[in-house]
Short mmCIF file of C-alpha atoms and ligand atoms in Angstrom, two decimals:
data_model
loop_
_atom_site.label_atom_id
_atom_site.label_comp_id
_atom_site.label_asym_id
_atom_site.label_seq_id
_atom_site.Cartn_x
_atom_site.Cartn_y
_atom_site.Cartn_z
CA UNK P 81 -63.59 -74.05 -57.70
CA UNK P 82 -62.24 -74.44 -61.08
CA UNK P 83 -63.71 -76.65 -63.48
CA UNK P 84 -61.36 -77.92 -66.28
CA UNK P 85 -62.05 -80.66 -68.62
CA UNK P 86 -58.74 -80.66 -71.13
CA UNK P 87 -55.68 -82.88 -68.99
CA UNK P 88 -53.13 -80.27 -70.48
CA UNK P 89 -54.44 -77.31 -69.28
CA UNK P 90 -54.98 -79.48 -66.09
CA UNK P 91 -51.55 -79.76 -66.41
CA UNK P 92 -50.20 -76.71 -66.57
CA UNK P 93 -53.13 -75.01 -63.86
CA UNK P 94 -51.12 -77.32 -61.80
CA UNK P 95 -47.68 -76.97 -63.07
CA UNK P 96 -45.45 -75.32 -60.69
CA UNK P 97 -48.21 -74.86 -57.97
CA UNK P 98 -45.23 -75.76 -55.09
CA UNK P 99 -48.61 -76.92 -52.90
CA UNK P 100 -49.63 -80.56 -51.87
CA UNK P 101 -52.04 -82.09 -54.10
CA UNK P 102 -54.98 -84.40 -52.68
CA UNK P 103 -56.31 -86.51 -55.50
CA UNK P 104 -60.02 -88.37 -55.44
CA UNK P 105 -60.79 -90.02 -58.80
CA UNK P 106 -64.25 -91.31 -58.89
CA UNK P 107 -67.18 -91.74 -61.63
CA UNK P 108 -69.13 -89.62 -60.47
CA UNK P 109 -72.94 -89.45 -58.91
CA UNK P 110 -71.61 -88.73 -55.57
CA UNK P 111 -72.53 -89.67 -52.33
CA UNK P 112 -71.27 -90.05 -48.51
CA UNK P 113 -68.33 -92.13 -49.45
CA UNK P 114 -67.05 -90.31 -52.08
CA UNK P 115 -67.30 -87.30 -49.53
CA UNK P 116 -65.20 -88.95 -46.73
CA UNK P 117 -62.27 -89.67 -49.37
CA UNK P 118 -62.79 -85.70 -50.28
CA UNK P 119 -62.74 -84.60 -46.62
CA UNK P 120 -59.76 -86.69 -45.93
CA UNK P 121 -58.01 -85.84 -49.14
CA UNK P 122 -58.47 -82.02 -47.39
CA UNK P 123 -57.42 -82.26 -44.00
CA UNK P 124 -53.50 -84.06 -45.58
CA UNK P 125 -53.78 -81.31 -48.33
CA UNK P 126 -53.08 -77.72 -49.77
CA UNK P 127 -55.00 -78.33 -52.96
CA UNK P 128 -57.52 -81.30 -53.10
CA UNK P 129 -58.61 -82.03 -56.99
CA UNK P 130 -61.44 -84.58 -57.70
CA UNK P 131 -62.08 -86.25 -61.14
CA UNK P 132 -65.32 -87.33 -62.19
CA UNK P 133 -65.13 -89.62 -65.13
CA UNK P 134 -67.18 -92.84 -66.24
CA UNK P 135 -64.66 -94.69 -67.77
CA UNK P 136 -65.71 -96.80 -70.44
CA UNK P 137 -62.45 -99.29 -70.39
CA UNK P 138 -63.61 -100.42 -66.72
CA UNK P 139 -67.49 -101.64 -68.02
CA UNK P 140 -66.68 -105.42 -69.69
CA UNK P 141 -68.97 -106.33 -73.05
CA UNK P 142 -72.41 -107.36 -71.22
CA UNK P 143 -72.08 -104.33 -68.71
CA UNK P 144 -74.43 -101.43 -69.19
CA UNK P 145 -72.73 -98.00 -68.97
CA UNK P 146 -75.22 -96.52 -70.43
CA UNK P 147 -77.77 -97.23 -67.00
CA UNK P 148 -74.70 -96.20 -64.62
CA UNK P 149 -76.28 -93.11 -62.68
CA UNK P 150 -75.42 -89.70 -63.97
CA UNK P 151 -75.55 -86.47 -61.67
CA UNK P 152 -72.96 -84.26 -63.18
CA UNK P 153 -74.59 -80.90 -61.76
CA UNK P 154 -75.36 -81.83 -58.09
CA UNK P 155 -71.74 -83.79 -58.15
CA UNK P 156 -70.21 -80.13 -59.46
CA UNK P 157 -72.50 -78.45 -56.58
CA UNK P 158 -71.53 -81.29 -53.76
CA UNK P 159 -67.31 -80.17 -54.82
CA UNK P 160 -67.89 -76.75 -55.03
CA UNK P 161 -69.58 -76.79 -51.21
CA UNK P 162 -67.22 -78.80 -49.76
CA UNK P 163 -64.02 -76.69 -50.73
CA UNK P 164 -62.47 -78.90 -53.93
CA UNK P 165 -59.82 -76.99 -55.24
CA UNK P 166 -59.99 -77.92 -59.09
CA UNK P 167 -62.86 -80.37 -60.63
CA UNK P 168 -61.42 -82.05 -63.42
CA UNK P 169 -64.56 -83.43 -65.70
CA UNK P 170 -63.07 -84.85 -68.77
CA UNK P 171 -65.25 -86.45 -71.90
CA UNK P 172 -63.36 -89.85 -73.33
CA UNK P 173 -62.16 -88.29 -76.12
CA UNK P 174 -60.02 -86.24 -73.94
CA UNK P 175 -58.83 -89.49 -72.22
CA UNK P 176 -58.56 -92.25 -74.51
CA UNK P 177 -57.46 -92.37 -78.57
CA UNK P 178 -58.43 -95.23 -81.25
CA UNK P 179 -54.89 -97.31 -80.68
CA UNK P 180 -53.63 -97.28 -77.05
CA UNK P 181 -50.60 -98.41 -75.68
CA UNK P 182 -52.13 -100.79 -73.06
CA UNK P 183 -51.78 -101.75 -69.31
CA UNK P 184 -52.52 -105.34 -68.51
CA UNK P 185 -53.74 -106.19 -64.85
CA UNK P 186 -51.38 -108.93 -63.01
CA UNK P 187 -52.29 -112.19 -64.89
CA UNK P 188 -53.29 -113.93 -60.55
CA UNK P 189 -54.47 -110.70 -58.79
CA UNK P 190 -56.15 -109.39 -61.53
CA UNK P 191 -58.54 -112.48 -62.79
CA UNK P 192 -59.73 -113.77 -59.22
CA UNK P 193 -62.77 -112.03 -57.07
CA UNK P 194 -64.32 -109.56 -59.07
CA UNK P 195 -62.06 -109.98 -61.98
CA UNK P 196 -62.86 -114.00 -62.34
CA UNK P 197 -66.26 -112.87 -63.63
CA UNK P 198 -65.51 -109.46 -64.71
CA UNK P 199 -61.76 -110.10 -67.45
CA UNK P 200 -61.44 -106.62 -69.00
CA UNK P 201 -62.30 -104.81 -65.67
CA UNK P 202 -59.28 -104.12 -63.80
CA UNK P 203 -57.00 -103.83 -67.24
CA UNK P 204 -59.40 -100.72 -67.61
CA UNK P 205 -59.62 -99.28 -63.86
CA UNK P 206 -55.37 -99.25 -63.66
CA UNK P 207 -55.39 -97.77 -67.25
CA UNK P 208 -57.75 -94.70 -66.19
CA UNK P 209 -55.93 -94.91 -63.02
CA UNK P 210 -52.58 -94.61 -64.51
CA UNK P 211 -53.79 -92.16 -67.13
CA UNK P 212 -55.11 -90.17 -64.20
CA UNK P 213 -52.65 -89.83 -61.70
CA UNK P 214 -50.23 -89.01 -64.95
CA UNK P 215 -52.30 -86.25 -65.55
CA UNK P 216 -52.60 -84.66 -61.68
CA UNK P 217 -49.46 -85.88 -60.47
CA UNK P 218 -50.53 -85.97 -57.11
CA UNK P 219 -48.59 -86.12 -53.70
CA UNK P 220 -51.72 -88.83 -52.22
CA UNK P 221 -54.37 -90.48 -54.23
CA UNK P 222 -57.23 -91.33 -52.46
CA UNK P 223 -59.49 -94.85 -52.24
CA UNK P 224 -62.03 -96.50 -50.89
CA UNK P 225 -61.63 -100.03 -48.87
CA UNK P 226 -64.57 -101.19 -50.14
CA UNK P 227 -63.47 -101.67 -53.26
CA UNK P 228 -60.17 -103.12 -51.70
CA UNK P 229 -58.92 -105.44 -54.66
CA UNK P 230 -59.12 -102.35 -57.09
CA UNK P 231 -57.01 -100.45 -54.00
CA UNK P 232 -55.06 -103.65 -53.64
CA UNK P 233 -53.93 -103.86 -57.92
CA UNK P 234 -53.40 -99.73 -57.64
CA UNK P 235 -51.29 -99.81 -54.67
CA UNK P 236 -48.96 -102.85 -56.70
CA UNK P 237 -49.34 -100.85 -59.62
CA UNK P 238 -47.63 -97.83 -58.00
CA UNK P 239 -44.99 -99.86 -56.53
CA UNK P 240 -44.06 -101.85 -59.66
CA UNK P 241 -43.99 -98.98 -61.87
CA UNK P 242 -42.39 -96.84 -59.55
CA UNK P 243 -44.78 -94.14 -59.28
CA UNK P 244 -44.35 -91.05 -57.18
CA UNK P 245 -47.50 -90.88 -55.12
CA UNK P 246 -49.18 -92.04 -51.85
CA UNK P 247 -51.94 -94.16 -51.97
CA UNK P 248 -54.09 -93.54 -49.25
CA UNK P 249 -56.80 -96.11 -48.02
CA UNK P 250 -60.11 -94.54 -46.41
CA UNK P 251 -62.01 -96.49 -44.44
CA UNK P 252 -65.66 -97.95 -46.00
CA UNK P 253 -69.00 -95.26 -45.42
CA UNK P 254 -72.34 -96.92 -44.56
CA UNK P 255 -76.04 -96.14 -44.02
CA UNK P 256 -77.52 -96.48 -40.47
CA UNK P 257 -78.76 -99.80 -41.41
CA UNK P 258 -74.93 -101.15 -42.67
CA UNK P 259 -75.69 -101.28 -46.39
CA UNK P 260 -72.16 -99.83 -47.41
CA UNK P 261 -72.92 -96.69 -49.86
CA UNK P 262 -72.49 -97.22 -53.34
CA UNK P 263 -73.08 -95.45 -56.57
CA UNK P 264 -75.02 -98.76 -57.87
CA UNK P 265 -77.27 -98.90 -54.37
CA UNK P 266 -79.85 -96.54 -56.90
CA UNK P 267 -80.74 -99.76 -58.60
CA UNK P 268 -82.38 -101.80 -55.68
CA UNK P 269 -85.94 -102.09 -55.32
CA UNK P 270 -87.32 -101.54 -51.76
CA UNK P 271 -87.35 -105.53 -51.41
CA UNK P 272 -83.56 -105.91 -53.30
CA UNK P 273 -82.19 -103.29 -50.81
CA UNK P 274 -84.13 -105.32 -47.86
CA UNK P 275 -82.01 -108.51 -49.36
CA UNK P 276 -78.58 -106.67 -49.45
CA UNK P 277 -78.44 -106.09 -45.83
CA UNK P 278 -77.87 -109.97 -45.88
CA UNK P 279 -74.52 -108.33 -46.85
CA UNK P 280 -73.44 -106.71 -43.78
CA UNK P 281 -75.05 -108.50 -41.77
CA UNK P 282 -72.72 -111.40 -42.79
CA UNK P 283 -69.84 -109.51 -42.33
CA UNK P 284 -71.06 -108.67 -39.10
CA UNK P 285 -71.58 -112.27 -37.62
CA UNK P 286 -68.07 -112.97 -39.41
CA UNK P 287 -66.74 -110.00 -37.05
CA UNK P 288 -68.75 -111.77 -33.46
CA UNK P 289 -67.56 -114.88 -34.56
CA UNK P 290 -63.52 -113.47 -34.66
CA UNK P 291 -64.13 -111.79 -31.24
CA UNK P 292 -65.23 -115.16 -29.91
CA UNK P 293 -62.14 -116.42 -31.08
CA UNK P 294 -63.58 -118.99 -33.83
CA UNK P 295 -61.12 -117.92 -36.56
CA UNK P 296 -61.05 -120.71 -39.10
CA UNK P 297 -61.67 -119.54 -42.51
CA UNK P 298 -64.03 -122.90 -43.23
CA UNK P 299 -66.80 -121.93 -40.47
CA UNK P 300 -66.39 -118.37 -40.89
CA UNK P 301 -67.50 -118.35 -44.84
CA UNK P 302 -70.14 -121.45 -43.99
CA UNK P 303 -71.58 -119.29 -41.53
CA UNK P 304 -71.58 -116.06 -43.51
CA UNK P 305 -72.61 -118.35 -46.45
CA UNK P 306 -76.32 -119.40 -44.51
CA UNK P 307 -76.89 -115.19 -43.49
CA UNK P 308 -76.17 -114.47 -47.25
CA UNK P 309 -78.48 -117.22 -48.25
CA UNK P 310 -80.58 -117.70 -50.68
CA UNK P 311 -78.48 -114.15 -52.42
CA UNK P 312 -76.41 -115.20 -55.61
CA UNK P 313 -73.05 -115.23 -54.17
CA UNK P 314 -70.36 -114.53 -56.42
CA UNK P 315 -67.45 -115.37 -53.72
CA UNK P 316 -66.98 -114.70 -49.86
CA UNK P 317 -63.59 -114.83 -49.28
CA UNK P 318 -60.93 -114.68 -46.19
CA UNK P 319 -57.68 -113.24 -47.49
CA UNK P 320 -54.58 -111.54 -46.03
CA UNK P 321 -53.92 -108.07 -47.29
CA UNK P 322 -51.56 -109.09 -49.79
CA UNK P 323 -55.14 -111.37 -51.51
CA UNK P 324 -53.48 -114.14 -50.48
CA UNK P 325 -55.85 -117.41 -48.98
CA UNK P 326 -55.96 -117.75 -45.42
CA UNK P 327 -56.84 -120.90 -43.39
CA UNK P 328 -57.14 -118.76 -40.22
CA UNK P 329 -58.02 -115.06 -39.55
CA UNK P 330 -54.95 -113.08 -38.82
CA UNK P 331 -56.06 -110.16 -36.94
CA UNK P 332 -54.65 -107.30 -38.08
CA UNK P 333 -53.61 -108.63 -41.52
CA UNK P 334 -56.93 -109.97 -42.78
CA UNK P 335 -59.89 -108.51 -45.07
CA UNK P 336 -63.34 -111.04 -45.54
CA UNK P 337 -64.50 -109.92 -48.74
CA UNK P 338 -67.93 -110.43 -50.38
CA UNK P 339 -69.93 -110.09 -53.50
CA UNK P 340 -73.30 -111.04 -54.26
CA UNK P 341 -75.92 -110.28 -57.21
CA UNK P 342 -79.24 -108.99 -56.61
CA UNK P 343 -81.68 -108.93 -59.41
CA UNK P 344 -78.99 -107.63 -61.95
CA UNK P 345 -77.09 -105.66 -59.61
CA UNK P 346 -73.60 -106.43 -58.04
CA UNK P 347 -72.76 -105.57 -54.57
CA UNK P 348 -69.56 -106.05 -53.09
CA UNK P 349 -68.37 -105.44 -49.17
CA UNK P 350 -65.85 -106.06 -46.90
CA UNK P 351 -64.03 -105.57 -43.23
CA UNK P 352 -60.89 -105.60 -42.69
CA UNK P 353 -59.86 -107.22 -39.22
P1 AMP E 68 -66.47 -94.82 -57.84
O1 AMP E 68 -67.07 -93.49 -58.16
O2 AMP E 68 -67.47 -95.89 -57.55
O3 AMP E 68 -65.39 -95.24 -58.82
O4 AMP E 68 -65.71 -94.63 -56.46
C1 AMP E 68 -64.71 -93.64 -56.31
C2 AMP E 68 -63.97 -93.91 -55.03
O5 AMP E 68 -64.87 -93.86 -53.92
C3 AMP E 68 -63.30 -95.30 -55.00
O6 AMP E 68 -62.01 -95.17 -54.44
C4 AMP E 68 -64.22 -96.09 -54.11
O7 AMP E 68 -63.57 -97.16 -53.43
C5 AMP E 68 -64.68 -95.01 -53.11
N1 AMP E 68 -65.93 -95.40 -52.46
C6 AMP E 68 -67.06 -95.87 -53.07
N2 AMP E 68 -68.00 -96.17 -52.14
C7 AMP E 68 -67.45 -95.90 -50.92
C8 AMP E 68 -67.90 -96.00 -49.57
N3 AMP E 68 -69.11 -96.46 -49.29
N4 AMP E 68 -67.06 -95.63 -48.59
C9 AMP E 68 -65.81 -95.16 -48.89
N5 AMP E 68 -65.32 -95.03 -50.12
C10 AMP E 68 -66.12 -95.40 -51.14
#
């Protein structure tokens, strides 16, 4: 595996390569989820580069970046045994200089869900994003559904700015229990990671409830709403997979997304029916 850190001589390692590039970006401190996009990126792939860079654009003013977990040399290990052709492990200064040209999210799709109480956070996940796939040129770029509003704005990115890659969508990785991995999971006490089962398991009765045919958004949400309780919940939502409202479930064109706070950590989920 080839580490490189500089995007030009990423660049030009991949310049003229005539092979099918696999792209995963993540932050980094990798676990099961991040592996399934790698092992998926593989299998559709002749070359398969992963990026591992926490990108400071993406973390709004009262965010710590600081805390977000750091595991640079088991993450290099975990690429190197799975077969990840090129790890590309950039510092900011390689990314980002003092005056930017800048990338706004969409003014409705980027300031509702997550980005109602997080403003600057998408404006910095399609900048590293864009910055990114610029660099690797890619022929697929691979994301997780969990996060399916940042996969949602990347995907309309792509389109509206014409960009020459496939966005591919890999389906969410959870433990035994349902708790959906994530990088931020490392913050829970014992009791906080009892509490965000509430999380799947409202997602859960949301899914009996659709295969009972009850599929109005109203008693879905109430009922998810009394599992979740008494979890700070920042939205549970029944959308369509273009984010927009729906009144009813639409099976196959509907996600039920959720995010909740517990102690000072978010935690977001979702299915898509
Ligand atoms: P991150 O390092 O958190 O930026 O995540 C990098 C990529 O991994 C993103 O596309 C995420 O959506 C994806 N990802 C994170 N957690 C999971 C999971 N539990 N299952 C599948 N993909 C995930």
């Amino acid at each position: 595996m080839k580490i490189i850190s500089s995007p030009l001589e990423l660049k030009k390692y991949l310049k003229n390569k005539n092979l099918s590039i696999g792209f995963v970006p993540t932050m980094g401190a990798l676990h099961d989820g991040h592996i399934s996009l790698i092992k998926k990126a593989k299998k559709q792939n002749d070359l398969v580069v992963v990026s591992i860079f926490l990108n400071p654009t993406q973390f709004c003013k009262n965010e710590d970046l600081d805390k977000y977990p750091k595991k640079d040399e088991a993450d290099k290990h975990i690429c190197k045994l799975i077969g990840v052709g090129v790890l590309f492990f950039p510092q900011i200064k390689d990314i980002y200089e003092d005056d930017e040209v800048s990338l706004m999210a969409p003014k409705i799709r980027g300031y509702v869900l997550e980005g109602s109480t997080r403003p600057s956070h998408f404006n910095g996940v399609l900048t590293v994003v864009q910055k990114l796939l610029n660099i690797v040129t890619p022929t697929k770029a691979y994301f997780g559904k969990k996060d399916a509003q940042q996969l949602n704005l990347i995907s309309l990115m792509v389109k509206q700015l014409f960009m020459s890659v496939e966005i591919v969508a890999v389906d969410t990785v959870r433990e035994s229990d349902g708790l959906a991995l994530s990088s931020r999971n490392c913050y829970l006490s014992t009791k906080e990671r009892q509490d965000a089962l509430k999380i799947s398991a409202s997602l859960h009765s949301a899914g009996i409830m659709v295969s009972k045919n009850i599929l109005n958004s109203d008693e879905i949400t109430k009922k998810m709403k009394e599992v979740l309780s008494p979890l700070e919940i920042f939205y549970v939502e029944i959308l369509n997979r273009d984010f927009e409202q729906l009144s009813q479930v639409e099976i196959g064109n509907t996600i039920i997304l959720v995010e909740v706070k517990i102690g000072t950590t978010r935690l977001l989920d979702n299915i898509w029916l």
